[in-house]
mmCIF file of C-alpha atoms in Angstrom:
data_model
loop_
_atom_site.group_PDB
_atom_site.id
_atom_site.type_symbol
_atom_site.label_atom_id
_atom_site.label_comp_id
_atom_site.label_asym_id
_atom_site.label_seq_id
_atom_site.Cartn_x
_atom_site.Cartn_y
_atom_site.Cartn_z
ATOM 1 C CA MET A 287 -155.376 -7.961 47.122
ATOM 2 C CA SER A 288 -155.686 -4.196 47.432
ATOM 3 C CA VAL A 289 -153.982 -3.719 44.041
ATOM 4 C CA PHE A 290 -156.587 -6.012 42.497
ATOM 5 C CA TYR A 291 -159.505 -4.089 43.998
ATOM 6 C CA LEU A 292 -158.021 -0.739 42.999
ATOM 7 C CA ALA A 293 -157.409 -1.943 39.418
ATOM 8 C CA ALA A 294 -160.902 -3.483 39.274
ATOM 9 C CA PHE A 295 -162.534 -0.271 40.496
ATOM 10 C CA LEU A 296 -160.538 1.809 38.007
ATOM 11 C CA ALA A 297 -161.370 -0.596 35.154
ATOM 12 C CA ILE A 298 -165.089 -0.376 35.875
ATOM 13 C CA PHE A 299 -164.965 3.395 36.388
ATOM 14 C CA PHE A 300 -163.087 4.123 33.160
ATOM 15 C CA ALA A 301 -165.231 1.648 31.194
ATOM 16 C CA ILE A 302 -168.330 3.524 32.351
ATOM 17 C CA MET A 303 -166.652 6.832 31.497
ATOM 18 C CA THR A 304 -165.916 5.427 28.014
ATOM 19 C CA ILE A 305 -169.616 4.899 27.478
ATOM 20 C CA LEU A 306 -170.908 8.092 29.093
ATOM 21 C CA THR A 307 -168.490 10.604 27.572
ATOM 22 C CA LYS A 308 -169.916 12.694 24.740
ATOM 23 C CA ASN A 309 -166.541 13.573 23.187
ATOM 24 C CA PRO A 310 -165.293 10.614 21.087
ATOM 25 C CA VAL A 311 -161.612 11.469 21.621
ATOM 26 C CA HIS A 312 -162.091 11.448 25.404
ATOM 27 C CA SER A 313 -163.967 8.165 25.066
ATOM 28 C CA VAL A 314 -161.031 6.552 23.257
ATOM 29 C CA LEU A 315 -158.607 7.876 25.866
ATOM 30 C CA TYR A 316 -160.749 6.398 28.648
ATOM 31 C CA LEU A 317 -160.713 3.118 26.739
ATOM 32 C CA VAL A 318 -156.899 3.223 26.677
ATOM 33 C CA ILE A 319 -156.861 3.639 30.459
ATOM 34 C CA THR A 320 -159.321 0.734 30.761
ATOM 35 C CA PHE A 321 -156.983 -1.461 28.723
ATOM 36 C CA PHE A 322 -154.115 -0.410 30.976
ATOM 37 C CA THR A 323 -156.037 -1.563 34.058
ATOM 38 C CA LEU A 324 -156.700 -4.873 32.299
ATOM 39 C CA THR A 325 -152.957 -5.169 31.722
ATOM 40 C CA ILE A 326 -152.500 -4.805 35.486
ATOM 41 C CA HIS A 327 -154.977 -7.666 35.964
ATOM 42 C CA TYR A 328 -153.008 -9.863 33.558
ATOM 43 C CA ILE A 329 -149.829 -9.179 35.522
ATOM 44 C CA LEU A 330 -151.595 -10.070 38.769
ATOM 45 C CA LEU A 331 -152.724 -13.345 37.164
ATOM 46 C CA ASN A 332 -149.086 -14.127 36.236
ATOM 47 C CA ALA A 333 -149.868 -13.904 32.508
ATOM 48 C CA GLN A 334 -146.992 -11.698 31.450
ATOM 49 C CA PHE A 335 -147.294 -12.555 27.773
ATOM 50 C CA LEU A 336 -150.954 -11.516 27.655
ATOM 51 C CA ALA A 337 -150.071 -8.332 29.542
ATOM 52 C CA VAL A 338 -147.405 -7.391 27.010
ATOM 53 C CA VAL A 339 -149.618 -8.261 24.037
ATOM 54 C CA ASN A 340 -152.510 -6.269 25.517
ATOM 55 C CA PHE A 341 -150.206 -3.329 26.145
ATOM 56 C CA ILE A 342 -148.564 -3.313 22.716
ATOM 57 C CA VAL A 343 -151.391 -4.397 20.444
ATOM 58 C CA TYR A 344 -154.477 -2.874 22.027
ATOM 59 C CA MET A 345 -153.105 0.181 23.762
ATOM 60 C CA GLY A 346 -150.420 0.876 21.189
ATOM 61 C CA ALA A 347 -151.780 0.010 17.793
ATOM 62 C CA ILE A 348 -155.553 -0.193 17.882
ATOM 63 C CA MET A 349 -156.173 2.803 20.109
ATOM 64 C CA VAL A 350 -153.804 4.988 18.083
ATOM 65 C CA LEU A 351 -155.713 3.875 14.990
ATOM 66 C CA PHE A 352 -159.033 4.796 16.666
ATOM 67 C CA LEU A 353 -157.718 8.218 17.617
ATOM 68 C CA PHE A 354 -156.365 8.791 14.112
ATOM 69 C CA ILE A 355 -159.690 7.879 12.510
ATOM 70 C CA LEU A 356 -161.692 10.018 14.938
ATOM 71 C CA MET A 357 -159.475 13.017 14.294
ATOM 72 C CA LEU A 358 -159.593 12.364 10.555
ATOM 73 C CA LEU A 359 -163.402 12.204 10.509
ATOM 74 C CA ASN A 360 -163.750 15.474 12.455
ATOM 75 C CA LEU A 361 -167.167 14.647 13.872
ATOM 76 C CA ASN A 362 -169.352 17.637 14.651
ATOM 77 C CA LYS A 363 -172.821 17.949 16.123
ATOM 78 C CA GLU A 364 -174.115 19.047 12.717
ATOM 79 C CA SER A 365 -172.823 15.913 10.985
ATOM 80 C CA GLU A 366 -174.342 13.519 13.533
ATOM 81 C CA PRO A 367 -177.600 12.023 12.248
ATOM 82 C CA MET A 368 -180.702 12.221 14.395
ATOM 83 C CA LYS A 369 -181.543 8.903 15.996
ATOM 84 C CA SER A 370 -185.062 7.592 15.605
ATOM 85 C CA THR A 371 -187.176 6.528 18.558
ATOM 86 C CA LEU A 372 -186.946 2.901 17.401
ATOM 87 C CA VAL A 373 -183.144 2.966 17.821
ATOM 88 C CA LYS A 374 -183.533 4.500 21.290
ATOM 89 C CA VAL A 375 -186.073 1.835 22.334
ATOM 90 C CA ILE A 376 -183.835 -0.991 21.060
ATOM 91 C CA GLY A 377 -180.892 0.548 22.915
ATOM 92 C CA GLY A 378 -182.932 0.681 26.114
ATOM 93 C CA ILE A 379 -183.966 -2.959 25.756
ATOM 94 C CA ALA A 380 -180.342 -3.979 25.118
ATOM 95 C CA GLY A 381 -179.235 -2.058 28.215
ATOM 96 C CA MET A 382 -181.879 -3.752 30.355
ATOM 97 C CA CYS A 383 -180.769 -7.169 29.052
ATOM 98 C CA LEU A 384 -177.187 -6.319 30.016
ATOM 99 C CA ILE A 385 -178.264 -5.286 33.521
ATOM 100 C CA ALA A 386 -180.322 -8.494 33.919
ATOM 101 C CA THR A 387 -177.324 -10.568 32.808
ATOM 102 C CA LEU A 388 -175.006 -8.797 35.257
ATOM 103 C CA LEU A 389 -177.460 -9.235 38.141
ATOM 104 C CA GLY A 390 -177.826 -12.919 37.320
ATOM 105 C CA ALA A 391 -174.064 -13.370 37.157
ATOM 106 C CA PHE A 392 -173.493 -11.656 40.497
ATOM 107 C CA ARG A 393 -176.176 -13.765 42.154
ATOM 108 C CA VAL A 394 -174.506 -16.993 41.047
ATOM 109 C CA LEU A 395 -170.977 -16.023 42.056
ATOM 110 C CA GLU A 396 -169.639 -17.182 45.399
ATOM 111 C CA PRO A 397 -167.126 -15.299 47.523
ATOM 112 C CA SER A 398 -163.658 -16.062 46.270
ATOM 113 C CA HIS A 399 -161.304 -18.075 48.422
ATOM 114 C CA ALA A 400 -157.546 -18.003 48.340
ATOM 115 C CA MET A 401 -156.460 -19.469 45.042
ATOM 116 C CA ILE A 402 -153.681 -22.030 45.121
ATOM 117 C CA VAL A 403 -151.777 -22.238 41.860
ATOM 118 C CA ALA A 404 -150.294 -25.651 41.129
ATOM 119 C CA ASN A 405 -147.834 -24.340 38.531
ATOM 120 C CA SER A 406 -146.773 -20.728 38.943
ATOM 121 C CA ASP A 407 -145.011 -20.686 35.552
ATOM 122 C CA VAL A 408 -148.236 -21.039 33.582
ATOM 123 C CA GLY A 409 -148.358 -17.599 31.944
ATOM 124 C CA LEU A 410 -144.680 -17.150 31.226
ATOM 125 C CA VAL A 411 -143.448 -16.577 27.688
ATOM 126 C CA LYS A 412 -140.825 -19.328 28.054
ATOM 127 C CA ASN A 413 -143.469 -22.000 28.609
ATOM 128 C CA LEU A 414 -145.687 -20.573 25.870
ATOM 129 C CA GLY A 415 -142.772 -20.770 23.436
ATOM 130 C CA LYS A 416 -142.078 -24.385 24.401
ATOM 131 C CA VAL A 417 -145.696 -25.400 23.793
ATOM 132 C CA LEU A 418 -145.913 -23.352 20.600
ATOM 133 C CA PHE A 419 -142.794 -24.823 19.023
ATOM 134 C CA LYS A 420 -143.278 -28.427 20.202
ATOM 135 C CA GLU A 421 -146.992 -29.224 20.043
ATOM 136 C CA PHE A 422 -148.217 -26.556 17.612
ATOM 137 C CA LEU A 423 -145.257 -26.185 15.250
ATOM 138 C CA LEU A 424 -147.129 -27.048 12.045
ATOM 139 C CA PRO A 425 -150.120 -24.692 12.631
ATOM 140 C CA PHE A 426 -147.678 -21.965 13.700
ATOM 141 C CA GLU A 427 -145.653 -22.311 10.491
ATOM 142 C CA ILE A 428 -148.783 -22.467 8.327
ATOM 143 C CA SER A 429 -150.099 -19.266 9.914
ATOM 144 C CA SER A 430 -146.729 -17.558 9.338
ATOM 145 C CA ILE A 431 -146.846 -18.538 5.634
ATOM 146 C CA LEU A 432 -150.431 -17.273 5.442
ATOM 147 C CA LEU A 433 -149.423 -13.932 6.985
ATOM 148 C CA LEU A 434 -146.443 -13.647 4.625
ATOM 149 C CA THR A 435 -148.718 -14.322 1.650
ATOM 150 C CA ALA A 436 -151.183 -11.666 2.852
ATOM 151 C CA MET A 437 -148.362 -9.155 3.268
ATOM 152 C CA VAL A 438 -147.029 -9.808 -0.256
ATOM 153 C CA GLY A 439 -150.573 -9.536 -1.638
ATOM 154 C CA ALA A 440 -151.139 -6.221 0.145
ATOM 155 C CA VAL A 441 -147.882 -4.837 -1.248
ATOM 156 C CA LEU A 442 -148.784 -5.959 -4.769
ATOM 157 C CA LEU A 443 -152.263 -4.440 -4.511
ATOM 158 C CA ALA A 444 -150.931 -1.148 -3.179
ATOM 159 C CA LYS A 445 -148.136 -0.895 -5.725
ATOM 160 C CA LYS A 446 -148.756 1.621 -8.486
ATOM 161 C CA ASP A 447 -148.691 0.306 -12.017
ATOM 162 C CA VAL A 448 -145.800 2.092 -13.732
ATOM 163 C CA LYS A 449 -145.922 1.863 -17.499
ATOM 164 C CA LYS A 450 -142.776 2.482 -19.423
ATOM 165 C CA ALA A 451 -143.041 4.275 -22.731
#
């Protein structure tokens, strides 16, 4: 249980640091660490597939894309537009709604008891593959054809039109 509490504390801490940091590159790096702590939670929940997908897709691909875009934009203080008071008031109201929601959620929650798992193989990739290829074979194949079609379309759109003389 101590690993859970440590990972939970670090997830909350780095999520808050993501919001409070002024430097956008530091904010993205804190978000990467937050995703890593969520990967630890997935492993503790015996959801290895979700842990690997979270690690590869979110931490690997999306965060690298965020960092690339932030470095490409080269945001300076001079290029940042001034925020109106209306935007600040709406942001304050949204923050208060979030705090009210969190307080309401914590009031409803009961202390957790020891959880007994009936099937400990629930989050394993082996079982996910069995369900995916037995019960959901047709939707899986249709989505693969859709992704293949999108990839071919993207290649055709990106291809330069070469005219021969």
